[in-house]
């Protein structure tokens, strides 16, 4: 069974099989900068649950003897005093200012550059307690894979060696987003227009029906 998204042909697949095939692809992935740590984006709105896919890929890599580290962008939210400076539902802040991209560069991508230490901070800020997490650094060994998951990732020029976008149609995104979060939906419409993640990602996964995903292979 196949479908199309724009010019992209999508094939039906199971989540388990998808995790396995992505892991197999990552085993062969060469980094663009020649460094020893492949960096992978699993991009998608919270309702698309890209973190679930990141965990599947991490487990599939573990079975294959390849270390990895799944890092959630939500662990790098700015403090509430900064995020919510212009109100709890300010769309411009959500789109451009909620995530501490500087900290991601410094604590996640910087250590994984060629000659870097490989010591990655898995999270920085707990949005529930609104306090620093104080998590210890994680040593990612050479050939270890970074799996960064979260929303709006493909608009920051992060140095990903492979990008996966988990796509929801506008209708599915609205249905699967909690009503209290519907105010964020225009941010994802803008993201689709400005960054075209479905068109620019290396791998596209369509997840309108969470039981029956399809992917671009």
PDB file of C-alpha atoms in Angstrom:
ATOM      1  CA  UNK A   1       0.000   0.000   0.000  1.00  0.00           C
ATOM      2  CA  UNK A   2       1.386   3.409  -0.904  1.00  0.00           C
ATOM      3  CA  UNK A   3       0.319   7.042  -0.889  1.00  0.00           C
ATOM      4  CA  UNK A   4       1.794  10.371  -1.896  1.00  0.00           C
ATOM      5  CA  UNK A   5       2.697  13.583  -0.136  1.00  0.00           C
ATOM      6  CA  UNK A   6       3.385  16.146  -2.825  1.00  0.00           C
ATOM      7  CA  UNK A   7       5.985  14.444  -5.000  1.00  0.00           C
ATOM      8  CA  UNK A   8       7.038  12.034  -2.264  1.00  0.00           C
ATOM      9  CA  UNK A   9       5.811   8.451  -2.474  1.00  0.00           C
ATOM     10  CA  UNK A  10       5.015   6.979   0.936  1.00  0.00           C
ATOM     11  CA  UNK A  11       4.911   3.279   1.786  1.00  0.00           C
ATOM     12  CA  UNK A  12       2.938   1.756   4.649  1.00  0.00           C
ATOM     13  CA  UNK A  13       5.084   0.443   7.490  1.00  0.00           C
ATOM     14  CA  UNK A  14       4.843  -0.505  11.168  1.00  0.00           C
ATOM     15  CA  UNK A  15       6.508   1.562  13.873  1.00  0.00           C
ATOM     16  CA  UNK A  16       8.706  -1.370  14.895  1.00  0.00           C
ATOM     17  CA  UNK A  17       9.865  -1.930  11.314  1.00  0.00           C
ATOM     18  CA  UNK A  18      10.458   1.798  10.912  1.00  0.00           C
ATOM     19  CA  UNK A  19      12.675   1.854  13.990  1.00  0.00           C
ATOM     20  CA  UNK A  20      14.647  -1.100  12.659  1.00  0.00           C
ATOM     21  CA  UNK A  21      15.124   0.355   9.165  1.00  0.00           C
ATOM     22  CA  UNK A  22      16.187   3.750  10.481  1.00  0.00           C
ATOM     23  CA  UNK A  23      18.679   2.062  12.811  1.00  0.00           C
ATOM     24  CA  UNK A  24      20.093   0.060   9.899  1.00  0.00           C
ATOM     25  CA  UNK A  25      20.494   3.274   7.925  1.00  0.00           C
ATOM     26  CA  UNK A  26      22.259   4.973  10.831  1.00  0.00           C
ATOM     27  CA  UNK A  27      24.788   2.155  11.098  1.00  0.00           C
ATOM     28  CA  UNK A  28      26.095   3.238   7.692  1.00  0.00           C
ATOM     29  CA  UNK A  29      25.664   6.994   8.137  1.00  0.00           C
ATOM     30  CA  UNK A  30      28.746   9.131   7.569  1.00  0.00           C
ATOM     31  CA  UNK A  31      28.949  12.536   9.222  1.00  0.00           C
ATOM     32  CA  UNK A  32      29.126  15.627   7.031  1.00  0.00           C
ATOM     33  CA  UNK A  33      32.031  17.105   9.033  1.00  0.00           C
ATOM     34  CA  UNK A  34      34.030  13.901   9.387  1.00  0.00           C
ATOM     35  CA  UNK A  35      33.460  13.730  13.134  1.00  0.00           C
ATOM     36  CA  UNK A  36      32.774  10.453  14.942  1.00  0.00           C
ATOM     37  CA  UNK A  37      29.238  11.224  16.176  1.00  0.00           C
ATOM     38  CA  UNK A  38      26.277  11.125  13.745  1.00  0.00           C
ATOM     39  CA  UNK A  39      23.579  13.662  14.627  1.00  0.00           C
ATOM     40  CA  UNK A  40      19.978  12.878  13.778  1.00  0.00           C
ATOM     41  CA  UNK A  41      16.827  15.000  13.980  1.00  0.00           C
ATOM     42  CA  UNK A  42      13.463  13.444  14.756  1.00  0.00           C
ATOM     43  CA  UNK A  43      11.326  16.469  14.089  1.00  0.00           C
ATOM     44  CA  UNK A  44       7.613  16.824  14.669  1.00  0.00           C
ATOM     45  CA  UNK A  45       4.900  18.618  16.612  1.00  0.00           C
ATOM     46  CA  UNK A  46       4.313  17.287  20.136  1.00  0.00           C
ATOM     47  CA  UNK A  47       1.146  15.551  18.904  1.00  0.00           C
ATOM     48  CA  UNK A  48       3.248  13.589  16.380  1.00  0.00           C
ATOM     49  CA  UNK A  49       5.269  12.125  19.279  1.00  0.00           C
ATOM     50  CA  UNK A  50       8.728  12.210  17.661  1.00  0.00           C
ATOM     51  CA  UNK A  51      10.211  11.202  21.004  1.00  0.00           C
ATOM     52  CA  UNK A  52       8.502   7.816  20.759  1.00  0.00           C
ATOM     53  CA  UNK A  53      10.208   7.221  17.428  1.00  0.00           C
ATOM     54  CA  UNK A  54      13.539   8.347  18.878  1.00  0.00           C
ATOM     55  CA  UNK A  55      13.202   5.749  21.647  1.00  0.00           C
ATOM     56  CA  UNK A  56      12.374   3.025  19.114  1.00  0.00           C
ATOM     57  CA  UNK A  57      15.443   3.903  17.065  1.00  0.00           C
ATOM     58  CA  UNK A  58      17.621   4.025  20.188  1.00  0.00           C
ATOM     59  CA  UNK A  59      16.452   0.546  21.190  1.00  0.00           C
ATOM     60  CA  UNK A  60      17.004  -0.811  17.672  1.00  0.00           C
ATOM     61  CA  UNK A  61      20.520   0.642  17.723  1.00  0.00           C
ATOM     62  CA  UNK A  62      21.188  -0.876  21.145  1.00  0.00           C
ATOM     63  CA  UNK A  63      20.240  -4.329  19.875  1.00  0.00           C
ATOM     64  CA  UNK A  64      22.715  -3.804  17.028  1.00  0.00           C
ATOM     65  CA  UNK A  65      25.495  -2.857  19.430  1.00  0.00           C
ATOM     66  CA  UNK A  66      25.543   0.855  18.574  1.00  0.00           C
ATOM     67  CA  UNK A  67      25.339   3.370  21.425  1.00  0.00           C
ATOM     68  CA  UNK A  68      23.046   6.358  21.113  1.00  0.00           C
ATOM     69  CA  UNK A  69      21.577   9.169  23.181  1.00  0.00           C
ATOM     70  CA  UNK A  70      18.026  10.461  22.760  1.00  0.00           C
ATOM     71  CA  UNK A  71      17.773  14.129  23.743  1.00  0.00           C
ATOM     72  CA  UNK A  72      14.427  15.925  23.902  1.00  0.00           C
ATOM     73  CA  UNK A  73      14.250  19.571  22.924  1.00  0.00           C
ATOM     74  CA  UNK A  74      11.709  20.037  25.735  1.00  0.00           C
ATOM     75  CA  UNK A  75      14.607  19.579  28.153  1.00  0.00           C
ATOM     76  CA  UNK A  76      16.048  22.806  26.747  1.00  0.00           C
ATOM     77  CA  UNK A  77      13.061  25.075  27.198  1.00  0.00           C
ATOM     78  CA  UNK A  78      13.877  28.531  28.510  1.00  0.00           C
ATOM     79  CA  UNK A  79      12.709  29.454  32.030  1.00  0.00           C
ATOM     80  CA  UNK A  80       9.046  30.432  32.281  1.00  0.00           C
ATOM     81  CA  UNK A  81      10.009  34.047  33.042  1.00  0.00           C
ATOM     82  CA  UNK A  82      11.576  34.222  29.577  1.00  0.00           C
ATOM     83  CA  UNK A  83       9.170  31.959  27.655  1.00  0.00           C
ATOM     84  CA  UNK A  84       6.069  33.627  28.985  1.00  0.00           C
ATOM     85  CA  UNK A  85       7.321  37.213  29.114  1.00  0.00           C
ATOM     86  CA  UNK A  86       4.657  38.266  26.588  1.00  0.00           C
ATOM     87  CA  UNK A  87       1.903  36.006  27.940  1.00  0.00           C
ATOM     88  CA  UNK A  88       1.118  32.314  28.066  1.00  0.00           C
ATOM     89  CA  UNK A  89      -0.097  32.154  24.468  1.00  0.00           C
ATOM     90  CA  UNK A  90       2.228  34.476  22.561  1.00  0.00           C
ATOM     91  CA  UNK A  91       2.709  32.813  19.197  1.00  0.00           C
ATOM     92  CA  UNK A  92       5.864  34.704  18.242  1.00  0.00           C
ATOM     93  CA  UNK A  93       7.542  33.680  21.495  1.00  0.00           C
ATOM     94  CA  UNK A  94       6.548  30.065  21.004  1.00  0.00           C
ATOM     95  CA  UNK A  95       7.846  29.979  17.461  1.00  0.00           C
ATOM     96  CA  UNK A  96      11.120  31.756  18.046  1.00  0.00           C
ATOM     97  CA  UNK A  97      11.937  31.957  21.726  1.00  0.00           C
ATOM     98  CA  UNK A  98      10.722  29.044  23.821  1.00  0.00           C
ATOM     99  CA  UNK A  99      13.675  26.749  23.137  1.00  0.00           C
ATOM    100  CA  UNK A 100      17.186  27.605  24.273  1.00  0.00           C
ATOM    101  CA  UNK A 101      18.951  26.983  20.973  1.00  0.00           C
ATOM    102  CA  UNK A 102      22.134  28.555  22.335  1.00  0.00           C
ATOM    103  CA  UNK A 103      22.264  25.914  25.074  1.00  0.00           C
ATOM    104  CA  UNK A 104      21.630  23.158  22.524  1.00  0.00           C
ATOM    105  CA  UNK A 105      24.564  24.407  20.458  1.00  0.00           C
ATOM    106  CA  UNK A 106      26.777  24.693  23.530  1.00  0.00           C
ATOM    107  CA  UNK A 107      25.823  21.555  25.474  1.00  0.00           C
ATOM    108  CA  UNK A 108      24.785  19.115  22.736  1.00  0.00           C
ATOM    109  CA  UNK A 109      26.216  19.987  19.329  1.00  0.00           C
ATOM    110  CA  UNK A 110      29.476  21.617  20.415  1.00  0.00           C
ATOM    111  CA  UNK A 111      30.821  18.530  22.231  1.00  0.00           C
ATOM    112  CA  UNK A 112      30.034  16.421  19.140  1.00  0.00           C
ATOM    113  CA  UNK A 113      32.076  18.486  16.700  1.00  0.00           C
ATOM    114  CA  UNK A 114      35.311  16.955  15.344  1.00  0.00           C
ATOM    115  CA  UNK A 115      37.791  17.006  18.214  1.00  0.00           C
ATOM    116  CA  UNK A 116      34.984  17.505  20.731  1.00  0.00           C
ATOM    117  CA  UNK A 117      34.754  15.792  24.106  1.00  0.00           C
ATOM    118  CA  UNK A 118      31.615  13.754  23.407  1.00  0.00           C
ATOM    119  CA  UNK A 119      30.251  14.856  26.797  1.00  0.00           C
ATOM    120  CA  UNK A 120      26.631  15.842  26.183  1.00  0.00           C
ATOM    121  CA  UNK A 121      24.173  17.385  28.618  1.00  0.00           C
ATOM    122  CA  UNK A 122      20.917  15.423  28.097  1.00  0.00           C
ATOM    123  CA  UNK A 123      18.689  18.173  29.499  1.00  0.00           C
ATOM    124  CA  UNK A 124      19.015  21.548  31.146  1.00  0.00           C
ATOM    125  CA  UNK A 125      15.636  22.767  32.377  1.00  0.00           C
ATOM    126  CA  UNK A 126      12.565  21.058  33.819  1.00  0.00           C
ATOM    127  CA  UNK A 127       9.480  22.901  32.524  1.00  0.00           C
ATOM    128  CA  UNK A 128       7.275  21.359  35.244  1.00  0.00           C
ATOM    129  CA  UNK A 129       9.308  22.563  38.222  1.00  0.00           C
ATOM    130  CA  UNK A 130      10.772  25.482  36.240  1.00  0.00           C
ATOM    131  CA  UNK A 131      14.188  24.720  37.659  1.00  0.00           C
ATOM    132  CA  UNK A 132      17.504  23.440  36.343  1.00  0.00           C
ATOM    133  CA  UNK A 133      17.529  19.657  36.076  1.00  0.00           C
ATOM    134  CA  UNK A 134      21.159  19.327  37.217  1.00  0.00           C
ATOM    135  CA  UNK A 135      21.436  16.145  35.153  1.00  0.00           C
ATOM    136  CA  UNK A 136      24.934  14.712  34.818  1.00  0.00           C
ATOM    137  CA  UNK A 137      26.735  14.824  31.504  1.00  0.00           C
ATOM    138  CA  UNK A 138      26.605  11.699  29.358  1.00  0.00           C
ATOM    139  CA  UNK A 139      29.736  10.469  27.593  1.00  0.00           C
ATOM    140  CA  UNK A 140      28.782   9.467  24.062  1.00  0.00           C
ATOM    141  CA  UNK A 141      31.514   7.187  22.709  1.00  0.00           C
ATOM    142  CA  UNK A 142      32.843   7.564  19.158  1.00  0.00           C
ATOM    143  CA  UNK A 143      30.262   6.292  16.644  1.00  0.00           C
ATOM    144  CA  UNK A 144      27.527   6.958  19.220  1.00  0.00           C
ATOM    145  CA  UNK A 145      24.450   8.530  17.634  1.00  0.00           C
ATOM    146  CA  UNK A 146      22.686  11.670  18.842  1.00  0.00           C
ATOM    147  CA  UNK A 147      18.896  11.441  18.425  1.00  0.00           C
ATOM    148  CA  UNK A 148      17.483  14.931  19.006  1.00  0.00           C
ATOM    149  CA  UNK A 149      13.692  14.969  19.024  1.00  0.00           C
ATOM    150  CA  UNK A 150      11.181  17.773  19.276  1.00  0.00           C
ATOM    151  CA  UNK A 151       9.274  20.432  17.330  1.00  0.00           C
ATOM    152  CA  UNK A 152      10.516  23.075  14.909  1.00  0.00           C
ATOM    153  CA  UNK A 153      14.016  21.580  14.760  1.00  0.00           C
ATOM    154  CA  UNK A 154      14.735  22.110  11.061  1.00  0.00           C
ATOM    155  CA  UNK A 155      14.713  25.894  11.147  1.00  0.00           C
ATOM    156  CA  UNK A 156      17.804  26.433  13.324  1.00  0.00           C
ATOM    157  CA  UNK A 157      20.637  25.289  11.027  1.00  0.00           C
ATOM    158  CA  UNK A 158      21.632  22.575  13.470  1.00  0.00           C
ATOM    159  CA  UNK A 159      24.279  20.312  11.861  1.00  0.00           C
ATOM    160  CA  UNK A 160      22.172  17.198  11.383  1.00  0.00           C
ATOM    161  CA  UNK A 161      23.588  14.343   9.339  1.00  0.00           C
ATOM    162  CA  UNK A 162      20.102  12.878   8.861  1.00  0.00           C
ATOM    163  CA  UNK A 163      16.707  14.476   9.401  1.00  0.00           C
ATOM    164  CA  UNK A 164      13.396  12.684   9.929  1.00  0.00           C
ATOM    165  CA  UNK A 165      10.134  14.652   9.937  1.00  0.00           C
ATOM    166  CA  UNK A 166       7.012  13.088  11.463  1.00  0.00           C
ATOM    167  CA  UNK A 167       4.171  14.741   9.565  1.00  0.00           C
ATOM    168  CA  UNK A 168       0.574  15.232  10.613  1.00  0.00           C
ATOM    169  CA  UNK A 169      -1.982  16.765   8.262  1.00  0.00           C
ATOM    170  CA  UNK A 170      -3.551  19.981   9.610  1.00  0.00           C
ATOM    171  CA  UNK A 171      -6.706  18.047  10.533  1.00  0.00           C
ATOM    172  CA  UNK A 172      -4.824  15.289  12.338  1.00  0.00           C
ATOM    173  CA  UNK A 173      -2.622  17.828  14.106  1.00  0.00           C
ATOM    174  CA  UNK A 174      -5.703  19.650  15.406  1.00  0.00           C
ATOM    175  CA  UNK A 175      -7.421  16.406  16.501  1.00  0.00           C
ATOM    176  CA  UNK A 176      -4.391  15.072  18.315  1.00  0.00           C
ATOM    177  CA  UNK A 177      -3.335  18.330  19.984  1.00  0.00           C
ATOM    178  CA  UNK A 178      -4.899  19.008  23.377  1.00  0.00           C
ATOM    179  CA  UNK A 179      -7.456  21.794  23.151  1.00  0.00           C
ATOM    180  CA  UNK A 180      -5.487  23.887  25.635  1.00  0.00           C
ATOM    181  CA  UNK A 181      -2.578  23.820  23.146  1.00  0.00           C
ATOM    182  CA  UNK A 182      -4.588  24.714  20.018  1.00  0.00           C
ATOM    183  CA  UNK A 183      -3.156  28.228  20.196  1.00  0.00           C
ATOM    184  CA  UNK A 184       0.189  26.752  19.035  1.00  0.00           C
ATOM    185  CA  UNK A 185      -1.240  25.380  15.771  1.00  0.00           C
ATOM    186  CA  UNK A 186      -0.516  28.516  13.676  1.00  0.00           C
ATOM    187  CA  UNK A 187       3.167  28.109  14.596  1.00  0.00           C
ATOM    188  CA  UNK A 188       3.229  24.752  12.810  1.00  0.00           C
ATOM    189  CA  UNK A 189       1.444  26.227   9.795  1.00  0.00           C
ATOM    190  CA  UNK A 190       4.144  28.891   9.666  1.00  0.00           C
ATOM    191  CA  UNK A 191       6.864  26.262  10.105  1.00  0.00           C
ATOM    192  CA  UNK A 192       5.466  24.296   7.169  1.00  0.00           C
ATOM    193  CA  UNK A 193       5.506  27.435   4.999  1.00  0.00           C
ATOM    194  CA  UNK A 194       8.885  28.800   6.010  1.00  0.00           C
ATOM    195  CA  UNK A 195      10.986  25.664   6.632  1.00  0.00           C
ATOM    196  CA  UNK A 196       9.082  23.097   4.514  1.00  0.00           C
ATOM    197  CA  UNK A 197      10.141  20.227   6.787  1.00  0.00           C
ATOM    198  CA  UNK A 198       8.113  17.693   4.793  1.00  0.00           C
ATOM    199  CA  UNK A 199      10.000  18.683   1.660  1.00  0.00           C
ATOM    200  CA  UNK A 200      13.479  19.123   3.083  1.00  0.00           C
ATOM    201  CA  UNK A 201      13.789  16.243   5.591  1.00  0.00           C
ATOM    202  CA  UNK A 202      15.800  13.238   4.443  1.00  0.00           C
ATOM    203  CA  UNK A 203      13.052  10.896   5.654  1.00  0.00           C
ATOM    204  CA  UNK A 204       9.348  11.695   5.830  1.00  0.00           C
ATOM    205  CA  UNK A 205       7.003   9.752   8.108  1.00  0.00           C
ATOM    206  CA  UNK A 206       3.265  10.389   7.871  1.00  0.00           C
ATOM    207  CA  UNK A 207       1.437   9.556  11.079  1.00  0.00           C
ATOM    208  CA  UNK A 208      -2.138  10.794  10.612  1.00  0.00           C
ATOM    209  CA  UNK A 209      -3.321   7.363  11.762  1.00  0.00           C
ATOM    210  CA  UNK A 210      -1.024   6.554  14.700  1.00  0.00           C
ATOM    211  CA  UNK A 211      -1.605   2.809  14.164  1.00  0.00           C
ATOM    212  CA  UNK A 212      -0.615   2.859  10.484  1.00  0.00           C
ATOM    213  CA  UNK A 213       2.321   5.141   9.634  1.00  0.00           C
ATOM    214  CA  UNK A 214       3.773   5.504   6.155  1.00  0.00           C
ATOM    215  CA  UNK A 215       7.250   6.634   5.165  1.00  0.00           C
ATOM    216  CA  UNK A 216       9.346   7.773   2.236  1.00  0.00           C
ATOM    217  CA  UNK A 217      11.987   5.041   2.634  1.00  0.00           C
TER     218      UNK A 217
END
